[in-house]
PDB file of C-alpha atoms in Angstrom:
ATOM      1  CA  MET B 278      19.427  44.858  14.192  1.00 42.00           C
ATOM      2  CA  PHE B 279      17.274  47.757  15.429  1.00 46.00           C
ATOM      3  CA  GLU B 280      13.533  47.737  14.878  1.00 47.00           C
ATOM      4  CA  GLY B 281      13.776  50.960  12.852  1.00 48.00           C
ATOM      5  CA  GLU B 282      16.171  49.397  10.375  1.00 51.00           C
ATOM      6  CA  LEU B 283      13.738  46.745   9.258  1.00 53.00           C
ATOM      7  CA  HIS B 284      12.580  47.262   5.713  1.00 55.00           C
ATOM      8  CA  MET B 285       8.825  47.393   5.120  1.00 54.00           C
ATOM      9  CA  SER B 286       8.843  44.222   3.014  1.00 54.00           C
ATOM     10  CA  GLN B 287      10.640  42.384   5.790  1.00 57.00           C
ATOM     11  CA  LEU B 288       7.961  43.505   8.221  1.00 55.00           C
ATOM     12  CA  ALA B 289       5.266  42.317   5.860  1.00 54.00           C
ATOM     13  CA  LEU B 290       7.010  38.958   5.490  1.00 55.00           C
ATOM     14  CA  LYS B 291       7.212  38.604   9.234  1.00 57.00           C
ATOM     15  CA  LYS B 292       3.505  39.294   9.605  1.00 60.00           C
ATOM     16  CA  GLU B 293       2.114  37.225   6.752  1.00 64.00           C
ATOM     17  CA  ARG B 294       4.015  34.033   7.260  1.00 66.00           C
ATOM     18  CA  PRO B 295       2.878  32.247  10.358  1.00 63.00           C
ATOM     19  CA  LYS B 296       5.231  29.344  10.805  1.00 68.00           C
ATOM     20  CA  HIS B 297       3.751  26.461  12.671  1.00 67.00           C
ATOM     21  CA  LEU B 298       3.574  22.731  12.233  1.00 72.00           C
ATOM     22  CA  ASP B 299       0.543  22.318  14.436  1.00 77.00           C
ATOM     23  CA  LEU B 300      -1.252  19.284  13.007  1.00 76.00           C
ATOM     24  CA  THR B 301      -4.609  20.599  14.251  1.00 78.00           C
ATOM     25  CA  LYS B 302      -4.087  23.886  12.363  1.00 77.00           C
ATOM     26  CA  ILE B 303      -2.630  22.611   9.096  1.00 78.00           C
ATOM     27  CA  ARG B 304      -5.369  22.275   6.507  1.00 83.00           C
ATOM     28  CA  LEU B 305      -4.254  19.495   4.229  1.00 87.00           C
ATOM     29  CA  PRO B 306      -5.405  19.800   0.587  1.00 91.00           C
ATOM     30  CA  VAL B 307      -7.172  16.788  -0.958  1.00 95.00           C
ATOM     31  CA  PRO B 308      -4.029  15.431  -2.695  1.00 95.00           C
ATOM     32  CA  GLY B 309      -2.293  15.652   0.687  1.00 94.00           C
ATOM     33  CA  ILE B 310      -5.084  13.648   2.324  1.00 95.00           C
ATOM     34  CA  VAL B 311      -4.805  10.996  -0.414  1.00 97.00           C
ATOM     35  CA  SER B 312      -1.042  10.941   0.118  1.00 96.00           C
ATOM     36  CA  ILE B 313      -1.103  10.393   3.875  1.00 96.00           C
ATOM     37  CA  LEU B 314      -3.890   7.810   3.497  1.00 97.00           C
ATOM     38  CA  HIS B 315      -1.706   6.027   0.914  1.00 98.00           C
ATOM     39  CA  ARG B 316       0.979   5.739   3.568  1.00 97.00           C
ATOM     40  CA  ILE B 317      -1.423   4.759   6.375  1.00 98.00           C
ATOM     41  CA  SER B 318      -3.186   2.134   4.227  1.00 98.00           C
ATOM     42  CA  GLY B 319       0.159   0.685   3.169  1.00 98.00           C
ATOM     43  CA  ALA B 320       1.354   0.474   6.765  1.00 98.00           C
ATOM     44  CA  GLY B 321      -1.940  -1.110   7.834  1.00 98.00           C
ATOM     45  CA  LEU B 322      -1.753  -3.720   5.094  1.00 98.00           C
ATOM     46  CA  PHE B 323       1.826  -4.561   6.077  1.00 98.00           C
ATOM     47  CA  LEU B 324       0.904  -4.892   9.764  1.00 98.00           C
ATOM     48  CA  MET B 325      -2.053  -7.156   8.969  1.00 98.00           C
ATOM     49  CA  LEU B 326      -0.153  -9.431   6.541  1.00 98.00           C
ATOM     50  CA  PRO B 327       0.113 -12.289   9.077  1.00 98.00           C
ATOM     51  CA  LEU B 328      -3.676 -12.281   9.541  1.00 98.00           C
ATOM     52  CA  LEU B 329      -4.267 -12.277   5.787  1.00 98.00           C
ATOM     53  CA  ILE B 330      -1.792 -15.082   5.078  1.00 98.00           C
ATOM     54  CA  HIS B 331      -3.186 -17.077   8.004  1.00 98.00           C
ATOM     55  CA  LEU B 332      -6.717 -16.766   6.590  1.00 98.00           C
ATOM     56  CA  PHE B 333      -5.446 -17.664   3.106  1.00 98.00           C
ATOM     57  CA  ASP B 334      -3.715 -20.716   4.608  1.00 98.00           C
ATOM     58  CA  LEU B 335      -6.848 -21.807   6.514  1.00 98.00           C
ATOM     59  CA  SER B 336      -9.009 -21.437   3.409  1.00 97.00           C
ATOM     60  CA  LEU B 337      -6.846 -23.815   1.370  1.00 97.00           C
ATOM     61  CA  ALA B 338      -5.126 -26.278   3.725  1.00 96.00           C
ATOM     62  CA  SER B 339      -8.022 -28.774   4.121  1.00 96.00           C
ATOM     63  CA  ALA B 340     -11.794 -29.070   4.173  1.00 96.00           C
ATOM     64  CA  GLU B 341     -11.716 -28.843   8.004  1.00 97.00           C
ATOM     65  CA  SER B 342      -9.551 -25.740   8.015  1.00 97.00           C
ATOM     66  CA  PHE B 343     -11.864 -24.226   5.400  1.00 97.00           C
ATOM     67  CA  GLU B 344     -14.720 -24.588   7.917  1.00 97.00           C
ATOM     68  CA  ARG B 345     -12.552 -22.894  10.555  1.00 97.00           C
ATOM     69  CA  PHE B 346     -11.784 -20.142   8.033  1.00 97.00           C
ATOM     70  CA  LYS B 347     -15.520 -19.574   7.575  1.00 96.00           C
ATOM     71  CA  ALA B 348     -16.011 -19.426  11.350  1.00 97.00           C
ATOM     72  CA  VAL B 349     -13.147 -16.946  11.867  1.00 97.00           C
ATOM     73  CA  VAL B 350     -14.331 -14.713   9.034  1.00 95.00           C
ATOM     74  CA  ALA B 351     -17.859 -14.745  10.475  1.00 94.00           C
ATOM     75  CA  SER B 352     -16.786 -13.058  13.718  1.00 95.00           C
ATOM     76  CA  PRO B 353     -17.742  -9.354  13.840  1.00 94.00           C
ATOM     77  CA  LEU B 354     -14.245  -8.175  14.835  1.00 96.00           C
ATOM     78  CA  VAL B 355     -12.556 -10.013  11.946  1.00 96.00           C
ATOM     79  CA  LYS B 356     -15.262  -8.747   9.601  1.00 96.00           C
ATOM     80  CA  LEU B 357     -14.550  -5.175  10.691  1.00 96.00           C
ATOM     81  CA  ILE B 358     -10.784  -5.623  10.255  1.00 97.00           C
ATOM     82  CA  LEU B 359     -11.274  -7.198   6.819  1.00 97.00           C
ATOM     83  CA  LEU B 360     -13.593  -4.363   5.788  1.00 97.00           C
ATOM     84  CA  GLY B 361     -10.922  -1.875   6.870  1.00 97.00           C
ATOM     85  CA  LEU B 362      -8.265  -3.816   4.955  1.00 98.00           C
ATOM     86  CA  THR B 363     -10.519  -3.950   1.896  1.00 98.00           C
ATOM     87  CA  TRP B 364     -10.659  -0.169   1.969  1.00 98.00           C
ATOM     88  CA  ALA B 365      -6.898   0.025   2.587  1.00 98.00           C
ATOM     89  CA  TYR B 366      -6.177  -2.202  -0.425  1.00 98.00           C
ATOM     90  CA  LEU B 367      -8.567  -0.313  -2.695  1.00 98.00           C
ATOM     91  CA  HIS B 368      -7.304   3.093  -1.619  1.00 98.00           C
ATOM     92  CA  HIS B 369      -3.685   2.009  -2.008  1.00 98.00           C
ATOM     93  CA  PHE B 370      -4.558   0.545  -5.436  1.00 98.00           C
ATOM     94  CA  CYS B 371      -6.395   3.651  -6.720  1.00 98.00           C
ATOM     95  CA  ALA B 372      -3.941   6.165  -5.246  1.00 98.00           C
ATOM     96  CA  GLY B 373      -1.062   4.076  -6.633  1.00 97.00           C
ATOM     97  CA  ILE B 374      -2.501   4.198 -10.146  1.00 97.00           C
ATOM     98  CA  ARG B 375      -2.892   7.965  -9.752  1.00 97.00           C
ATOM     99  CA  TYR B 376       0.782   8.249  -8.778  1.00 97.00           C
ATOM    100  CA  LEU B 377       1.820   6.206 -11.807  1.00 96.00           C
ATOM    101  CA  PHE B 378       0.066   8.755 -14.036  1.00 96.00           C
ATOM    102  CA  LEU B 379       1.594  11.663 -12.096  1.00 96.00           C
ATOM    103  CA  ASP B 380       5.022  10.053 -12.604  1.00 94.00           C
ATOM    104  CA  LEU B 381       4.324  10.152 -16.355  1.00 95.00           C
ATOM    105  CA  ASN B 382       3.536  13.885 -15.993  1.00 94.00           C
ATOM    106  CA  LYS B 383      -0.145  13.242 -16.672  1.00 95.00           C
ATOM    107  CA  GLY B 384      -2.581  15.390 -14.697  1.00 94.00           C
ATOM    108  CA  ILE B 385       0.027  17.272 -12.671  1.00 92.00           C
ATOM    109  CA  GLU B 386      -1.669  20.679 -12.908  1.00 94.00           C
ATOM    110  CA  LEU B 387      -3.507  21.809  -9.792  1.00 93.00           C
ATOM    111  CA  LYS B 388      -7.055  21.289 -11.076  1.00 94.00           C
ATOM    112  CA  PRO B 389      -6.755  17.767 -12.546  1.00 95.00           C
ATOM    113  CA  ALA B 390      -4.531  16.726  -9.620  1.00 95.00           C
ATOM    114  CA  ARG B 391      -7.230  17.754  -7.154  1.00 95.00           C
ATOM    115  CA  ALA B 392      -9.959  16.152  -9.242  1.00 96.00           C
ATOM    116  CA  SER B 393      -8.089  12.844  -9.496  1.00 96.00           C
ATOM    117  CA  ALA B 394      -7.382  12.921  -5.748  1.00 97.00           C
ATOM    118  CA  ARG B 395     -11.127  13.320  -5.083  1.00 97.00           C
ATOM    119  CA  ALA B 396     -11.818  10.509  -7.551  1.00 97.00           C
ATOM    120  CA  VAL B 397      -9.406   8.213  -5.673  1.00 97.00           C
ATOM    121  CA  LEU B 398     -11.227   8.865  -2.388  1.00 97.00           C
ATOM    122  CA  ALA B 399     -14.658   8.408  -3.968  1.00 97.00           C
ATOM    123  CA  VAL B 400     -13.887   5.300  -6.047  1.00 98.00           C
ATOM    124  CA  SER B 401     -12.114   3.432  -3.243  1.00 97.00           C
ATOM    125  CA  LEU B 402     -14.878   4.209  -0.739  1.00 97.00           C
ATOM    126  CA  THR B 403     -17.625   3.232  -3.205  1.00 97.00           C
ATOM    127  CA  LEU B 404     -15.908  -0.036  -4.118  1.00 97.00           C
ATOM    128  CA  THR B 405     -15.409  -0.781  -0.403  1.00 97.00           C
ATOM    129  CA  VAL B 406     -19.137  -0.332   0.216  1.00 97.00           C
ATOM    130  CA  ILE B 407     -20.038  -2.502  -2.808  1.00 96.00           C
ATOM    131  CA  LEU B 408     -17.611  -5.264  -1.787  1.00 95.00           C
ATOM    132  CA  GLY B 409     -18.688  -4.990   1.837  1.00 94.00           C
ATOM    133  CA  VAL B 410     -22.342  -5.448   0.930  1.00 94.00           C
ATOM    134  CA  ALA B 411     -21.577  -8.224  -1.582  1.00 89.00           C
ATOM    135  CA  LEU B 412     -19.364 -10.238   0.767  1.00 84.00           C
ATOM    136  CA  TRP B 413     -21.191  -9.760   4.040  1.00 76.00           C
TER     137      TRP B 413
ATOM    138  CA  MET I 262      19.787  17.684 -20.876  1.00 59.00           C
ATOM    139  CA  VAL I 263      21.751  18.620 -17.807  1.00 69.00           C
ATOM    140  CA  LYS I 264      24.364  16.122 -16.761  1.00 76.00           C
ATOM    141  CA  ARG I 265      23.966  15.861 -13.028  1.00 75.00           C
ATOM    142  CA  VAL I 266      26.375  14.493 -10.502  1.00 78.00           C
ATOM    143  CA  VAL I 267      24.463  11.990  -8.394  1.00 73.00           C
ATOM    144  CA  VAL I 268      25.763  11.542  -4.895  1.00 77.00           C
ATOM    145  CA  GLY I 269      24.776   9.091  -2.189  1.00 78.00           C
ATOM    146  CA  ALA I 270      24.244   5.353  -2.107  1.00 78.00           C
ATOM    147  CA  HIS I 271      22.661   5.238  -5.610  1.00 78.00           C
ATOM    148  CA  TYR I 272      19.856   2.852  -4.626  1.00 81.00           C
ATOM    149  CA  GLY I 273      17.202   5.591  -4.788  1.00 84.00           C
ATOM    150  CA  LEU I 274      16.373   5.418  -8.483  1.00 87.00           C
ATOM    151  CA  LYS I 275      16.524   1.624  -8.610  1.00 90.00           C
ATOM    152  CA  ASP I 276      14.122   1.341  -5.664  1.00 93.00           C
ATOM    153  CA  TRP I 277      11.869   4.075  -7.028  1.00 93.00           C
ATOM    154  CA  LEU I 278      11.583   2.099 -10.269  1.00 94.00           C
ATOM    155  CA  ALA I 279      11.187  -1.244  -8.476  1.00 96.00           C
ATOM    156  CA  GLN I 280       8.390   0.225  -6.332  1.00 96.00           C
ATOM    157  CA  ARG I 281       6.495   1.110  -9.508  1.00 97.00           C
ATOM    158  CA  MET I 282       7.178  -2.105 -11.403  1.00 97.00           C
ATOM    159  CA  THR I 283       6.071  -4.253  -8.477  1.00 98.00           C
ATOM    160  CA  ALA I 284       2.992  -2.033  -8.150  1.00 98.00           C
ATOM    161  CA  VAL I 285       2.088  -2.638 -11.808  1.00 98.00           C
ATOM    162  CA  ILE I 286       2.554  -6.414 -11.394  1.00 98.00           C
ATOM    163  CA  MET I 287       0.282  -6.446  -8.324  1.00 98.00           C
ATOM    164  CA  ALA I 288      -2.309  -4.178  -9.934  1.00 98.00           C
ATOM    165  CA  LEU I 289      -2.501  -6.416 -13.024  1.00 98.00           C
ATOM    166  CA  TYR I 290      -2.736  -9.496 -10.810  1.00 98.00           C
ATOM    167  CA  THR I 291      -5.555  -7.898  -8.808  1.00 98.00           C
ATOM    168  CA  VAL I 292      -7.598  -7.188 -11.933  1.00 98.00           C
ATOM    169  CA  VAL I 293      -6.984 -10.619 -13.488  1.00 98.00           C
ATOM    170  CA  PHE I 294      -7.747 -12.351 -10.172  1.00 98.00           C
ATOM    171  CA  ALA I 295     -10.977 -10.405  -9.680  1.00 96.00           C
ATOM    172  CA  VAL I 296     -12.124 -11.049 -13.255  1.00 98.00           C
ATOM    173  CA  SER I 297     -11.459 -14.807 -13.113  1.00 97.00           C
ATOM    174  CA  LEU I 298     -13.107 -15.013  -9.694  1.00 96.00           C
ATOM    175  CA  LEU I 299     -16.218 -13.346 -11.112  1.00 95.00           C
ATOM    176  CA  ALA I 300     -16.099 -15.487 -14.268  1.00 97.00           C
ATOM    177  CA  GLN I 301     -15.607 -18.850 -12.530  1.00 97.00           C
ATOM    178  CA  ARG I 302     -17.433 -18.186  -9.232  1.00 96.00           C
ATOM    179  CA  PRO I 303     -15.840 -21.084  -7.308  1.00 96.00           C
ATOM    180  CA  ALA I 304     -18.165 -22.457  -4.608  1.00 93.00           C
ATOM    181  CA  GLY I 305     -17.227 -24.259  -1.393  1.00 95.00           C
ATOM    182  CA  TYR I 306     -13.866 -25.699  -0.415  1.00 97.00           C
ATOM    183  CA  ASP I 307     -13.444 -27.943  -3.486  1.00 97.00           C
ATOM    184  CA  GLY I 308     -14.282 -25.115  -5.864  1.00 97.00           C
ATOM    185  CA  TRP I 309     -11.974 -22.643  -4.123  1.00 97.00           C
ATOM    186  CA  ARG I 310      -9.119 -25.163  -4.028  1.00 97.00           C
ATOM    187  CA  ALA I 311      -9.586 -26.065  -7.702  1.00 97.00           C
ATOM    188  CA  PHE I 312      -9.662 -22.355  -8.543  1.00 97.00           C
ATOM    189  CA  MET I 313      -6.408 -21.586  -6.730  1.00 97.00           C
ATOM    190  CA  SER I 314      -4.761 -24.767  -8.104  1.00 97.00           C
ATOM    191  CA  GLN I 315      -4.894 -23.606 -11.720  1.00 97.00           C
ATOM    192  CA  GLY I 316      -1.324 -23.599 -13.008  1.00 96.00           C
ATOM    193  CA  TRP I 317      -1.330 -20.091 -14.448  1.00 97.00           C
ATOM    194  CA  LEU I 318      -2.870 -18.657 -11.272  1.00 97.00           C
ATOM    195  CA  ARG I 319      -0.288 -20.328  -9.029  1.00 97.00           C
ATOM    196  CA  PHE I 320       2.425 -18.891 -11.291  1.00 97.00           C
ATOM    197  CA  ALA I 321       0.826 -15.429 -11.113  1.00 98.00           C
ATOM    198  CA  SER I 322       0.197 -15.690  -7.361  1.00 98.00           C
ATOM    199  CA  PHE I 323       3.840 -16.551  -6.781  1.00 97.00           C
ATOM    200  CA  LEU I 324       4.885 -13.457  -8.752  1.00 98.00           C
ATOM    201  CA  PHE I 325       2.406 -11.418  -6.696  1.00 98.00           C
ATOM    202  CA  VAL I 326       3.970 -12.645  -3.441  1.00 98.00           C
ATOM    203  CA  VAL I 327       7.487 -11.771  -4.614  1.00 98.00           C
ATOM    204  CA  ALA I 328       6.343  -8.344  -5.852  1.00 98.00           C
ATOM    205  CA  LEU I 329       4.559  -7.710  -2.549  1.00 98.00           C
ATOM    206  CA  LEU I 330       7.665  -8.681  -0.575  1.00 97.00           C
ATOM    207  CA  TYR I 331       9.816  -6.145  -2.422  1.00 97.00           C
ATOM    208  CA  HIS I 332       7.111  -3.455  -2.570  1.00 98.00           C
ATOM    209  CA  ALA I 333       6.343  -3.674   1.155  1.00 98.00           C
ATOM    210  CA  TRP I 334      10.043  -3.586   2.022  1.00 98.00           C
ATOM    211  CA  ILE I 335      10.639  -0.331   0.111  1.00 97.00           C
ATOM    212  CA  GLY I 336       7.441   1.229   1.496  1.00 97.00           C
ATOM    213  CA  VAL I 337       8.056   0.342   5.128  1.00 98.00           C
ATOM    214  CA  ARG I 338      11.728   1.334   4.850  1.00 97.00           C
ATOM    215  CA  ASP I 339      10.685   4.751   3.514  1.00 96.00           C
ATOM    216  CA  ILE I 340       8.308   5.222   6.446  1.00 97.00           C
ATOM    217  CA  PHE I 341      11.087   4.367   8.904  1.00 97.00           C
ATOM    218  CA  MET I 342      13.493   6.718   7.083  1.00 95.00           C
ATOM    219  CA  ASP I 343      10.994   9.545   7.586  1.00 94.00           C
ATOM    220  CA  TYR I 344      10.061   9.015  11.207  1.00 95.00           C
ATOM    221  CA  ILE I 345      12.723   6.963  12.998  1.00 95.00           C
ATOM    222  CA  LYS I 346      15.762   9.188  13.489  1.00 94.00           C
ATOM    223  CA  PRO I 347      18.115   7.146  15.752  1.00 96.00           C
ATOM    224  CA  THR I 348      20.181   5.040  13.347  1.00 96.00           C
ATOM    225  CA  ALA I 349      20.468   2.020  15.638  1.00 97.00           C
ATOM    226  CA  VAL I 350      16.701   1.804  16.187  1.00 97.00           C
ATOM    227  CA  ARG I 351      16.015   2.252  12.481  1.00 97.00           C
ATOM    228  CA  LEU I 352      18.533  -0.414  11.535  1.00 97.00           C
ATOM    229  CA  ALA I 353      17.057  -2.831  14.074  1.00 98.00           C
ATOM    230  CA  LEU I 354      13.546  -2.196  12.697  1.00 98.00           C
ATOM    231  CA  HIS I 355      14.822  -2.739   9.149  1.00 97.00           C
ATOM    232  CA  VAL I 356      16.143  -6.151  10.138  1.00 98.00           C
ATOM    233  CA  VAL I 357      12.837  -7.040  11.835  1.00 98.00           C
ATOM    234  CA  VAL I 358      10.872  -6.044   8.717  1.00 98.00           C
ATOM    235  CA  ILE I 359      13.149  -8.001   6.371  1.00 98.00           C
ATOM    236  CA  VAL I 360      12.938 -11.106   8.559  1.00 98.00           C
ATOM    237  CA  LEU I 361       9.135 -10.795   8.798  1.00 98.00           C
ATOM    238  CA  LEU I 362       8.648 -10.199   5.078  1.00 98.00           C
ATOM    239  CA  VAL I 363      10.883 -13.077   3.998  1.00 98.00           C
ATOM    240  CA  GLY I 364       9.074 -15.323   6.479  1.00 98.00           C
ATOM    241  CA  TYR I 365       5.647 -14.166   5.268  1.00 98.00           C
ATOM    242  CA  ALA I 366       6.675 -14.782   1.649  1.00 98.00           C
ATOM    243  CA  GLY I 367       7.838 -18.309   2.518  1.00 97.00           C
ATOM    244  CA  TRP I 368       4.569 -18.964   4.349  1.00 98.00           C
ATOM    245  CA  ALA I 369       2.436 -17.744   1.427  1.00 98.00           C
ATOM    246  CA  VAL I 370       4.509 -19.696  -1.107  1.00 97.00           C
ATOM    247  CA  GLN I 371       4.143 -22.822   1.015  1.00 97.00           C
ATOM    248  CA  VAL I 372       0.354 -22.425   0.912  1.00 97.00           C
ATOM    249  CA  LEU I 373       0.517 -22.142  -2.888  1.00 96.00           C
ATOM    250  CA  TRP I 374       3.029 -24.970  -3.370  1.00 93.00           C
ATOM    251  CA  ARG I 375       0.984 -27.387  -1.260  1.00 92.00           C
ATOM    252  CA  LEU I 376      -1.924 -27.196  -3.707  1.00 88.00           C
TER     253      LEU I 376
END
């Protein structure tokens, strides 16, 4: 097709629609951030399951293993991982409840959807801080 | 209502529903567990062991483990479906995840059953 044959609206479409999937240029809206964090937190929890079950096992197997559990949990690295997993669980929990409501067509309009997404981020972070302070 | 012709393997809706039902079971467990932990405040090894040994909690914890097994399987499978394109690699990863999850569930149940 010649340049001259292009309709004006086609030209406008060509200009106004930059098509790129550059992750550094895409500005994800808040619900999108909650969504990808839901996936990341779920993956993180899955990957760390052996650590969590191991700690659960140590805490219950015997009085001696309970002491070992306390020693393992006291190490800064494990503390950091557990704090991260606490956030992951809380975020996954809060975002999951939000999705259950969205599935029931509750709060699917743009405004409430954005507000609830912000609430998920805020509540899970706040609870993580509270639990972090309370436990350590 | 429009009568639609559904094509494909037909496990989508079942898994979608299972993902939500297992989520509700785990969410309820989380709340009940947190509340009883705060109410009973078990101290030391003996307290913690007595707390986890309560019959109803072992029953609930077992359900939690089973729900988690199924929930994690659907979630991880969906992630692989999105990002792992070569069928052979994806299939191999699926098998690894199933083996791991079943093993984890057995491990967790053993901890509970020993109490």
